[in-house]
Short mmCIF file of C-alpha atoms in Angstrom, two decimals:
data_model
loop_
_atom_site.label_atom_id
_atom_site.label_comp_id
_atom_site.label_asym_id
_atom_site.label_seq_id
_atom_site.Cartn_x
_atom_site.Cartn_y
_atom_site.Cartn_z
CA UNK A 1 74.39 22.50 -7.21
CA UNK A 2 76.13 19.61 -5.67
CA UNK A 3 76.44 18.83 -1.92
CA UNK A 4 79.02 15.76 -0.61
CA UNK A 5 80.24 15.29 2.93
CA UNK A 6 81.79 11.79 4.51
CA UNK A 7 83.80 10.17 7.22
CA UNK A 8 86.31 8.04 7.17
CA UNK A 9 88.09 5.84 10.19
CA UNK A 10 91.15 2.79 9.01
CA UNK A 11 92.14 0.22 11.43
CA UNK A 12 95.37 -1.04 10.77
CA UNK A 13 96.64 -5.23 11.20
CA UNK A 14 96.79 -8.27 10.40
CA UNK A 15 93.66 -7.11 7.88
CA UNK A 16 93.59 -3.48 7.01
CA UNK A 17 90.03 -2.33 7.22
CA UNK A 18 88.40 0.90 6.10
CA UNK A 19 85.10 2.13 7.05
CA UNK A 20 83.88 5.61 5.33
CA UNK A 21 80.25 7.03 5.27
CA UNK A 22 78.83 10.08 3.48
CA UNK A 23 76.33 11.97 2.37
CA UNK A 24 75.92 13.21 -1.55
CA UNK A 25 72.62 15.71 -2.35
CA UNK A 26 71.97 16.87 -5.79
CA UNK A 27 69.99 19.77 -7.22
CA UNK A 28 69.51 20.42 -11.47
CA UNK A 29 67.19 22.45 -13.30
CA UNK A 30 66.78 22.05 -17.29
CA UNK A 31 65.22 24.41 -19.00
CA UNK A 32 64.89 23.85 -23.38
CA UNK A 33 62.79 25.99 -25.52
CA UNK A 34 62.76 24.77 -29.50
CA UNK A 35 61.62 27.29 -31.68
CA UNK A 36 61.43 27.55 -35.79
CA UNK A 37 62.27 30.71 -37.68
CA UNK A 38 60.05 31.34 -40.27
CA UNK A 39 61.30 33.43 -43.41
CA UNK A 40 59.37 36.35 -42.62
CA UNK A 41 61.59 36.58 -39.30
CA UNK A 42 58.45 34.87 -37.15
CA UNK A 43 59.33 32.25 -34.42
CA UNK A 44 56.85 29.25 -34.20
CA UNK A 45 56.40 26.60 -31.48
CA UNK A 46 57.85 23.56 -32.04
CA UNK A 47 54.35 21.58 -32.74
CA UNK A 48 56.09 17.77 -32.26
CA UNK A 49 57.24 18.58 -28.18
CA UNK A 50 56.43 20.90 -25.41
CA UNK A 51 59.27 23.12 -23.87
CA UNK A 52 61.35 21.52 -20.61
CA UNK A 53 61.02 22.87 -17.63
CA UNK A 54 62.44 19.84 -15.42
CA UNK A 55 63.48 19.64 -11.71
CA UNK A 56 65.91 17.24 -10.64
CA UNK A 57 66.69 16.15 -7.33
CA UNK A 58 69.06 13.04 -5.76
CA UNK A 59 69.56 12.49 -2.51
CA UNK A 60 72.14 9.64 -1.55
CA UNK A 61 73.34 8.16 1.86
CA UNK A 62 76.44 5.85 1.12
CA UNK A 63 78.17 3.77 3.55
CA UNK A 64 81.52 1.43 2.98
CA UNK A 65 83.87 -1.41 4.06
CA UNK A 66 86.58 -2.49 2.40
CA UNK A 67 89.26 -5.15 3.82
CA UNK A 68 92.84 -5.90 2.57
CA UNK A 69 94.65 -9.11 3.51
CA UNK A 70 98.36 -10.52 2.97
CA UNK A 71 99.94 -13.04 3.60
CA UNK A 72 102.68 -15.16 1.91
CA UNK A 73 101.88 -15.31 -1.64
CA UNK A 74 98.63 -14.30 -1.47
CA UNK A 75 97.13 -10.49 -1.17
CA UNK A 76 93.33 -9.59 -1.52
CA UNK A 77 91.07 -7.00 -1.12
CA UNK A 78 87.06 -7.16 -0.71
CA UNK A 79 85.17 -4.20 -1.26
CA UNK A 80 81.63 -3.66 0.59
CA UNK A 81 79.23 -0.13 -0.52
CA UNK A 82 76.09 -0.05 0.48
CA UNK A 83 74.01 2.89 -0.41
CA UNK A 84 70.45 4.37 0.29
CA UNK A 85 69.32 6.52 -2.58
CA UNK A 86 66.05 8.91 -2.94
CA UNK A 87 65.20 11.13 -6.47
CA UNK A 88 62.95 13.14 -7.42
CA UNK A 89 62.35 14.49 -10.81
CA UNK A 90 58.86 16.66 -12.21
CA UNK A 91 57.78 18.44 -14.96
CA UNK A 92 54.80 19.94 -15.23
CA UNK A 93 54.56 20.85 -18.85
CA UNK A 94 54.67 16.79 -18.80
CA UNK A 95 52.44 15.74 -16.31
CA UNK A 96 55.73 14.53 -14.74
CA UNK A 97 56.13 14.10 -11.07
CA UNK A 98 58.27 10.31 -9.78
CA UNK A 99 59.69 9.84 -7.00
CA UNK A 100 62.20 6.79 -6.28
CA UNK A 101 63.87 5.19 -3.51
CA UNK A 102 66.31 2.40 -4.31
CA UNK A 103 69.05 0.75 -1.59
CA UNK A 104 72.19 -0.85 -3.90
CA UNK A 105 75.02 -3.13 -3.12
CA UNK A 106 77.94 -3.14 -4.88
CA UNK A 107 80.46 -6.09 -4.42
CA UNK A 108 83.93 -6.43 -5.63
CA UNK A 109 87.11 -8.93 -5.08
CA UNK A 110 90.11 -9.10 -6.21
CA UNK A 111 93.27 -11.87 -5.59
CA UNK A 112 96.47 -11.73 -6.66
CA UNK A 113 99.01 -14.64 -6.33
CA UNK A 114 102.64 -14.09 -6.91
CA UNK A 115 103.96 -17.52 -8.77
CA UNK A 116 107.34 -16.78 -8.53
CA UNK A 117 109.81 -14.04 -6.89
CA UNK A 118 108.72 -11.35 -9.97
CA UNK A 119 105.41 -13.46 -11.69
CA UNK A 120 102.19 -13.06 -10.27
CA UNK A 121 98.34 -13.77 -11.04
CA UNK A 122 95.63 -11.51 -10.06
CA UNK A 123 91.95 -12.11 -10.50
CA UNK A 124 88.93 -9.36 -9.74
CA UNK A 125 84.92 -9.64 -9.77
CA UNK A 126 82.73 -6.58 -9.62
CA UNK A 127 78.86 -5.99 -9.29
CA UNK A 128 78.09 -2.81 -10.08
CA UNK A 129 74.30 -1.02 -9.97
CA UNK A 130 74.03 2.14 -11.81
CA UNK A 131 71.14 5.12 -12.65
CA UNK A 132 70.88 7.47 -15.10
CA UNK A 133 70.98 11.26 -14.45
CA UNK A 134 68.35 14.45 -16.08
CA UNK A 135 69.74 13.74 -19.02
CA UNK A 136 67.79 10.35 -18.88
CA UNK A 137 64.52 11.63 -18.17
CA UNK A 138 63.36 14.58 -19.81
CA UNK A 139 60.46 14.66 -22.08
CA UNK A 140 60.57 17.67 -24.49
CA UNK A 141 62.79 17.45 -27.45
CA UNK A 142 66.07 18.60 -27.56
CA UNK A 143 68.48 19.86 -30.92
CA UNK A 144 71.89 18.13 -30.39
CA UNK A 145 73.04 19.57 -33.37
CA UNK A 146 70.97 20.75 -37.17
CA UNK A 147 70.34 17.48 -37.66
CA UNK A 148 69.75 15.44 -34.70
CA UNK A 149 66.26 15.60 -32.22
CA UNK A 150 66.71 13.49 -28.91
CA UNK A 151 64.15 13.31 -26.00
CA UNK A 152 62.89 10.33 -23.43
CA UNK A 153 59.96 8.23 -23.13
CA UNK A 154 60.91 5.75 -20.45
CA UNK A 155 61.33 5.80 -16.78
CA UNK A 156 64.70 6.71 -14.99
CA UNK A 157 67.60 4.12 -16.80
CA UNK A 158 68.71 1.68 -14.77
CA UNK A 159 71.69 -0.88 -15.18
CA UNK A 160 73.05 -3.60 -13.69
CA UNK A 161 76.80 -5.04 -14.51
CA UNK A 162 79.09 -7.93 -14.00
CA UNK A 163 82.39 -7.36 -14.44
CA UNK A 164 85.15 -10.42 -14.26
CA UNK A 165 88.90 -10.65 -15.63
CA UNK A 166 92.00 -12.22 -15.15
CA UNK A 167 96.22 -10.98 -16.03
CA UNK A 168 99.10 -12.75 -15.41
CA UNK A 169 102.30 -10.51 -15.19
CA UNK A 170 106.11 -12.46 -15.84
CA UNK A 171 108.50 -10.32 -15.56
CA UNK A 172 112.97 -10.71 -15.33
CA UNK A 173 114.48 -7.89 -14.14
CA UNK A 174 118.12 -9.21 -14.81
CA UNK A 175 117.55 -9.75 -18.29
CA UNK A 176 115.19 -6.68 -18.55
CA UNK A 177 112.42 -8.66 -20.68
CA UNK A 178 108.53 -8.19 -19.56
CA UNK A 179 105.32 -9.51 -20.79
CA UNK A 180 101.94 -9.78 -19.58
CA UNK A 181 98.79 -10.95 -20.61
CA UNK A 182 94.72 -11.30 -19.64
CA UNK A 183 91.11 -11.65 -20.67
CA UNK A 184 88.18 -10.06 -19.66
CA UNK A 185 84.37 -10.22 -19.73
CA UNK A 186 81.22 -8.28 -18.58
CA UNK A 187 77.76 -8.01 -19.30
CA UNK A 188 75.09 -5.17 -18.73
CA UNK A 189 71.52 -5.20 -18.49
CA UNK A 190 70.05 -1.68 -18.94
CA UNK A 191 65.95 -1.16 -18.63
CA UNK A 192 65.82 1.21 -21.29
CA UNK A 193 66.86 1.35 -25.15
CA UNK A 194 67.93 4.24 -27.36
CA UNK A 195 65.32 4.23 -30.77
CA UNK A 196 65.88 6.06 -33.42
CA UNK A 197 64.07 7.24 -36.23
CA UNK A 198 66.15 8.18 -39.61
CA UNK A 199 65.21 10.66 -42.11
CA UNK A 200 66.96 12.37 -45.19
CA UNK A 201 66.92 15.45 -43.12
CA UNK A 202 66.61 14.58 -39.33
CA UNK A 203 67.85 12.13 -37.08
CA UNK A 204 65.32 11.62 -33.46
CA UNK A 205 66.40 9.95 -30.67
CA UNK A 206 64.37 8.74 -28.21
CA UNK A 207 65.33 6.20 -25.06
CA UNK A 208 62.16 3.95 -24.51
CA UNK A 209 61.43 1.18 -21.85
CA UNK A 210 62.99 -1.93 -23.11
CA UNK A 211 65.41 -3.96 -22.13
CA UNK A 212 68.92 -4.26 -23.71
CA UNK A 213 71.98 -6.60 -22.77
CA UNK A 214 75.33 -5.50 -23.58
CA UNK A 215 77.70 -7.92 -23.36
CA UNK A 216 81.70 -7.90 -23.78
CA UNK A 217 84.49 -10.38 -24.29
CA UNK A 218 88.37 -8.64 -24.65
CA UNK A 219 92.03 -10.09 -24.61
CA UNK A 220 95.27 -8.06 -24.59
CA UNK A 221 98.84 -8.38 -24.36
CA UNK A 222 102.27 -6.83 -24.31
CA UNK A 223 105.80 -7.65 -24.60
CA UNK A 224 109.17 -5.89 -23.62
CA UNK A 225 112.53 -6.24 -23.72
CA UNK A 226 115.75 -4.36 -23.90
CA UNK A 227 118.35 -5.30 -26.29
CA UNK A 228 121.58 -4.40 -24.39
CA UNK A 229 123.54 -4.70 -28.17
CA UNK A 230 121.65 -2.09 -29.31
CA UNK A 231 121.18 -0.29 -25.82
CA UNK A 232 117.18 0.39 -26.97
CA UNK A 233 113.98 -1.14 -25.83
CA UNK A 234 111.46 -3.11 -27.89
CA UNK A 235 107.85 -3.33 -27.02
CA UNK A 236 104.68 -4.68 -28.55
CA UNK A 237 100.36 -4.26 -27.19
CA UNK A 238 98.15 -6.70 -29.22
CA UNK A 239 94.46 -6.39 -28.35
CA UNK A 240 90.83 -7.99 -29.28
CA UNK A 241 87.37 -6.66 -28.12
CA UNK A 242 83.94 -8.33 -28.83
CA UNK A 243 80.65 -6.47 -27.71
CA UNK A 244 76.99 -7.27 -28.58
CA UNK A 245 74.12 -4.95 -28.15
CA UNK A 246 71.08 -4.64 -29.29
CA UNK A 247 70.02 -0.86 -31.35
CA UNK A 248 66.78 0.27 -32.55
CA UNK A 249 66.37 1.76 -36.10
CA UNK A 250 63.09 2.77 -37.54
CA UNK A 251 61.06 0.52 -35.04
CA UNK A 252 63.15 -2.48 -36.19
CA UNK A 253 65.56 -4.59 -33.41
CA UNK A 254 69.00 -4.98 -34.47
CA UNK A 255 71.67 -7.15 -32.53
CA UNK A 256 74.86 -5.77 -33.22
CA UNK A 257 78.59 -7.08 -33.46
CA UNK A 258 81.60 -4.82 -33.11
CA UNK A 259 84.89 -6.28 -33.50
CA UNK A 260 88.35 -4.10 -32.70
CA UNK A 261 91.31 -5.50 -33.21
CA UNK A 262 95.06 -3.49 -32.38
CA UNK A 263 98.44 -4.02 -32.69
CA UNK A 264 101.68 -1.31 -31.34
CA UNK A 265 104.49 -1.68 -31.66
CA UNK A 266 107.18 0.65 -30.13
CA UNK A 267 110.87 1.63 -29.82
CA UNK A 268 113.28 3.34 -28.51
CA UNK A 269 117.28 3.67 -29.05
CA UNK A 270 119.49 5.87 -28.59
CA UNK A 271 122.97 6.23 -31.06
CA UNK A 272 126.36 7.40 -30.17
CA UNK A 273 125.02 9.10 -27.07
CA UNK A 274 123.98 12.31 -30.20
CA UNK A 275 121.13 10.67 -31.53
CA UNK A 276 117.42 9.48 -30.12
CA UNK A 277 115.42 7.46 -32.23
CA UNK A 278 111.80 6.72 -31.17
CA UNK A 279 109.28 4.88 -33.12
CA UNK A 280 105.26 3.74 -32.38
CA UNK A 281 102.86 2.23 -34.32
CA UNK A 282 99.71 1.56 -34.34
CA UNK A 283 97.20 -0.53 -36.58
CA UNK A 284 93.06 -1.23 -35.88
CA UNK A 285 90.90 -3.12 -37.84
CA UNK A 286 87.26 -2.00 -36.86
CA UNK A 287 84.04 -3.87 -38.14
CA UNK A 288 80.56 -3.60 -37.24
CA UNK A 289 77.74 -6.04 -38.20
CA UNK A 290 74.17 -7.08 -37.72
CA UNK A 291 74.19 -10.53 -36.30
CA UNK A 292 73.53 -13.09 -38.87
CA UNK A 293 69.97 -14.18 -39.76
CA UNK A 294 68.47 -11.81 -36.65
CA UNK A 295 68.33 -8.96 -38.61
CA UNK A 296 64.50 -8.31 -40.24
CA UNK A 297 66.52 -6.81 -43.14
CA UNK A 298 70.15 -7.55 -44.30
CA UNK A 299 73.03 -4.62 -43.12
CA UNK A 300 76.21 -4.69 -44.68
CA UNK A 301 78.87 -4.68 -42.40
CA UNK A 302 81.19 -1.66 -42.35
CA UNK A 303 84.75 -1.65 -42.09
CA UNK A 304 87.62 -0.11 -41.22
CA UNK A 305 91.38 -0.27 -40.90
CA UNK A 306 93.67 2.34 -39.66
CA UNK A 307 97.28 2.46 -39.78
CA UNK A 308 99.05 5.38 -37.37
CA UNK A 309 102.74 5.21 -37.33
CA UNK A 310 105.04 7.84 -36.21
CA UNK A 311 109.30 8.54 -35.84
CA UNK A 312 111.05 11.20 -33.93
CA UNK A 313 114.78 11.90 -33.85
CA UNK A 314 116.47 13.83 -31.60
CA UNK A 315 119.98 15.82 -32.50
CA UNK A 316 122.32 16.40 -29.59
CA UNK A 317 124.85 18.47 -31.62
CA UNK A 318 126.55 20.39 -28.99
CA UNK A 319 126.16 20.88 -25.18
CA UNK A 320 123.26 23.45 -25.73
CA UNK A 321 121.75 22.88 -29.42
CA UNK A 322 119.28 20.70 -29.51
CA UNK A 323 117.54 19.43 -33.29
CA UNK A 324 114.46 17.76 -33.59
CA UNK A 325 112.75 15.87 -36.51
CA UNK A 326 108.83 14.22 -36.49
CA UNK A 327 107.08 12.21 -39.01
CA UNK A 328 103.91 11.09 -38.78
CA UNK A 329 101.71 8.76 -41.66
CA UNK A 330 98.01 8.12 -41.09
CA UNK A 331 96.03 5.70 -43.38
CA UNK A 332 92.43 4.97 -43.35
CA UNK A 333 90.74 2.60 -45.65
CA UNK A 334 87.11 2.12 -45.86
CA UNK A 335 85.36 0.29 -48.33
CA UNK A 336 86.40 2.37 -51.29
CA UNK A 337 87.89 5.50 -49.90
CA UNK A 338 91.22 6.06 -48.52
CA UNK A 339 93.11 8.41 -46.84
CA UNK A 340 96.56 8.90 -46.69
CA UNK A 341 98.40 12.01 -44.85
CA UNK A 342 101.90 12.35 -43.72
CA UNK A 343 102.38 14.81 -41.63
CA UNK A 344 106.36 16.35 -40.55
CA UNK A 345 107.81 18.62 -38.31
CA UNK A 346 111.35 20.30 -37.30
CA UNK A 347 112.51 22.09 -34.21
CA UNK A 348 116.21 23.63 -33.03
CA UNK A 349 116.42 24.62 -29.45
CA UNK A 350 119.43 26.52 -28.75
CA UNK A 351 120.21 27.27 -24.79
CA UNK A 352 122.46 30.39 -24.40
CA UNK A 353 123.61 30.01 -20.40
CA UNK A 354 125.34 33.01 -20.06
CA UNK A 355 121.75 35.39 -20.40
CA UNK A 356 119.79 32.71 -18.84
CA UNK A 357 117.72 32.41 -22.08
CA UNK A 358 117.20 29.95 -24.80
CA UNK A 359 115.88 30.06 -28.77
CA UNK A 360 113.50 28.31 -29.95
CA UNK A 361 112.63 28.19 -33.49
CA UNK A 362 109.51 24.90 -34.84
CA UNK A 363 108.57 24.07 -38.64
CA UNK A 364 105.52 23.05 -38.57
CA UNK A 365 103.21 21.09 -40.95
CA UNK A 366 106.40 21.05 -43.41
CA UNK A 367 104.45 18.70 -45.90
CA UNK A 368 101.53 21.40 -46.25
CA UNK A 369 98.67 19.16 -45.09
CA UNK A 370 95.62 22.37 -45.18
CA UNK A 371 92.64 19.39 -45.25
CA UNK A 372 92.21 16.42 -42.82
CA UNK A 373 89.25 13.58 -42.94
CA UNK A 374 88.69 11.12 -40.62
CA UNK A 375 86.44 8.45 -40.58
CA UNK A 376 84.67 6.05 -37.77
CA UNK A 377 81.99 3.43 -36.97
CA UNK A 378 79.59 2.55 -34.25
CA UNK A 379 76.70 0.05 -35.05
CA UNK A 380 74.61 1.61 -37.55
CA UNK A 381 76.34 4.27 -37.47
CA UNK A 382 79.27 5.93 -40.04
CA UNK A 383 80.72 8.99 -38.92
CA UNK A 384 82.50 11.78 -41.31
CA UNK A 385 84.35 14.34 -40.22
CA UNK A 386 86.48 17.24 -42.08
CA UNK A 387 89.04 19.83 -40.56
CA UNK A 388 90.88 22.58 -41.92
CA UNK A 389 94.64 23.16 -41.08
CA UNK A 390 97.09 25.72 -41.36
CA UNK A 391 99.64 25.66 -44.32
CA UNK A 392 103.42 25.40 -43.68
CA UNK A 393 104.48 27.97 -40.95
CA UNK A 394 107.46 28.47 -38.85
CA UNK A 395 107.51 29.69 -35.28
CA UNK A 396 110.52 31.78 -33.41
CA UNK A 397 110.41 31.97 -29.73
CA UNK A 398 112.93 33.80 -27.35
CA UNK A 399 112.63 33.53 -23.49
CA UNK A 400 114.85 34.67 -20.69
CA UNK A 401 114.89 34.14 -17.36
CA UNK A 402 116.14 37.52 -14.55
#
C-alpha cells in the first residue's frame, strides 16, 4: 500500500517561486515459493535458495523550491528537492534485517536564450540521486520465465546521475521551414552490478556489490518545411546514441559499446482536395560490442539494421464515402538472416446522414502474413521472438446513433 500527502504555496513576481512539501510512506510484502515437480507428481524444495518472505518499508519526507525568472531574452528556472528518506527491509528466512536513512539533493537548471524573434538556445543540468525498490533486495531465487533464475546478493542499489544537454531551435514561420538540433550527455554510477551465469539450459541472475558506470553521449536532429507548390510538408529526425557499461558474464567483466543510429523521414500531401498521401520511414542500424582489447576473451559484435517504412492513402470520393489504403514493409537483417514482411490493409467508410449511422467495412492483413519474427540486441544479449497472426480477414461494422 502506498501513502502520499503534500502542500503546496506559489508566490507570484518578478521571480515566480514555488514551495511544496510532502510526505510519501510505503508498505510491500513479497512472498516466492520455487518448487520442482518430480515425475511421480512429488514437489521438491528448491535445494539452490530458500523461499522469500520479505518486508518492505520506505518512509520519505520531501521538501521543494523551485524559481523561474524572465527577463528580456533570457528565461530560467532552478529547481531545489531536498528529501529525508528512512527504509526498512527484513527477511528472516535470510537473516535479513537493514535499516537505512539517507537525506538527497537533487539540483537542476535550465536557460534558454532566444537569439532572434523565433530562434532560441536552451541549456539544462540535472543531479539526480536514485534507490532501488524490493525488487533490488530480495535474496531467494526467483523464475522470470522457464529459463531464467534471478535473485540479489548486494545491499539496497544506489545511483547517482549527471545529466547535461544543449538544443538550439530556428524556426520561420513565414516561410513555414523548421529545424532544430542538440547533444546530450550523462553518466551514472550505480553500487551494484547485474552477474550472470549462462548455461545450455538456465540463465541466473544475480545483482552483486560492485560498482558500474554507465555513461552516454547522443545527438539528434530534425528538419521541416512545407512546400507551398505541392501544398505538403516534408520532414526528416536523424539521431546517434553512444552508451558504455560494464556487464558481467560467467564471472568475467565486460565493457560494453552500443551504438544506435536512426534516420525518418516523413510526408504528407494532399491531391486535388480527394486524395491524402502520407508517408514515414524509418531506418536503425544497431551494434553492440565488447570494447577493444578489455575483453578477457574476444566477442563478436552483433548487428543489426532495420528498415520500417509505411504509406497510407486516403479516398475522398463523395461527401460521405470515405476509402482507405495502408502498406507497410519491415526488413531486418542480421548477420545472415533476414526478414522481410509487407504487410497491407483496406477500409471504406460510408456515412448515411439521414439514419444517423455509418458502414464500416476493413481488409485486413490482405498479403496473408500468418508468421512474424523479430529480432533485437542488448550487450551480450540476442533476443528472438516469434508471433502468430491471423490470415486474410475482412471486418463489417454497422453503428447508429438514436
Amino acid at each position: 500500500w502506498f501513502t502520499k500527502f503534500s502542500l503546496a504555496y506559489s508566490v507570484l513576481g518578478t521571480i515566480k517561486q514555488h514551495y511544496q512539501i510532502g510526505l510519501f510512506t510505503e508498505s510491500r510484502q513479497l512472498e516466492s515459493a520455487l518448487r520442482l515437480q518430480q515425475l511421480d507428481g512429488q514437489m521438491n524444495n528448491f535445494e539452490e535458495s530458500d523461499d522469500n518472505n520479505l518486508s518492505w518499508m520506505r518512509n520519505r519526507l520531501y521538501t521543494s523550491a523551485s524559481y523561474d525568472y524572465k527577463r528580456g531574452r533570457f528565461e530560467t528556472s532552478l529547481s531545489l528537492p531536498l528529501a529525508w528518506q528512512n527504509i526498512r527491509y527484513r527477511d528472516a528466512n535470510f537473516q535479513l534485517d537493514t535499516r537505512k536513512s539517507q537525506l538527497f539533493f537533487n539540483p537542476s537548471l535550465a536557460l534558454k536564450v532566444m537569439t532572434t524573434v523565433e530562434d532560441f538556445m536552451s541549456i539544462n543540468y540535472g543531479y539526480k540521486n536514485q534507490v532501488g525498490d524490493v525488487n533490488g533486495v530480495y535474496r531467494g531465487a526467483i523464475m522470470l520465465n522457464y529459463r531464467h533464475l534471478q535473485s540479489n546478493d548486494a545491499a539496497l542499489q544506489e545511483q547517482h546521475s549527471h545529466q547535461a544537454g544543449i538544443t538550439y531551435h530556428f524556426q520561420r514561420s513565414i516561410i513555414m521551414l523548421y529545424w532544430h538540433g542538440g547533444l546530450s550527455w550523462s553518466k551514472t554510477t550505480a553500487n551494484a552490478i547485474l552477474s550472470s551465469q549462462v548455461t545450455n539450459n538456465i540463465v541466473q541472475t544475480v545483482l552483486i556489490p560492485l560498482a558500474n558506470d554507465v555513461s552516454t553521449f547522443s545527438g539528434y536532429g530534425g528538419l521541416s518545411k512545407y512546400i507551398f507548390a505541392l501544398g505538403a510538408t516534408a520532414a526528416i529526425k536523424v539521431s546517434w546514441n553512444s552508451s558504455r557499461f560494464n556487464q558481467l558474464l560467467n564471472n568475467r567483466l565486460f565493457p560494453y559499446t552500443n551504438n544506435t543510429f536512426t534516420v525518418s523521414p516523413s510526408m504528407e500531401v494532399r491531391l486535388w482536395n480527394a486524395i491524402s498521401l502520407s508517408y514515414n520511414a524509418t531506418g536503425s542500424w544497431l551494434t553492440s560490442k565488447a570494447a577493444a582489447n578489455e575483453a578477457i576473451v574476444p566477442l563478436p559484435e552483433q548487428q543489426i539494421k532495420i528498415y520500417d517504412q509505411s504509406i497510407r492513402l486516403l479516398f475522398t470520393l463523395y461527401k460521405d464515402l470515405f476509402i482507405t489504403v495502408t502498406g507497410r514493409q519491415q526488413l531486418r537483417q542480421q548477420q545472415q538472416q533476414n526478414q522481410n514482411y509487407f504487410f497491407a490493409d483496406a477500409g471504406m467508410r460510408y456515412r448515411i446522414g439521414k439514419r444517423r449511422s455509418e458502414i464500416e467495412m476493413n481488409l485486413i492483413n490482405l498479403a496473408n502474413i500468418k508468421s512474424y519474427e523479430t529480432y533485437n540486441i542488448s550487450a551480450n544479449a540476442f533476443y528472438y521472438s516469434h508471433y502468430s497472426l491471423r490470415g486474410r480477414m475482412a471486418v463489417v461494422k454497422y453503428s447508429f446513433n438514436f
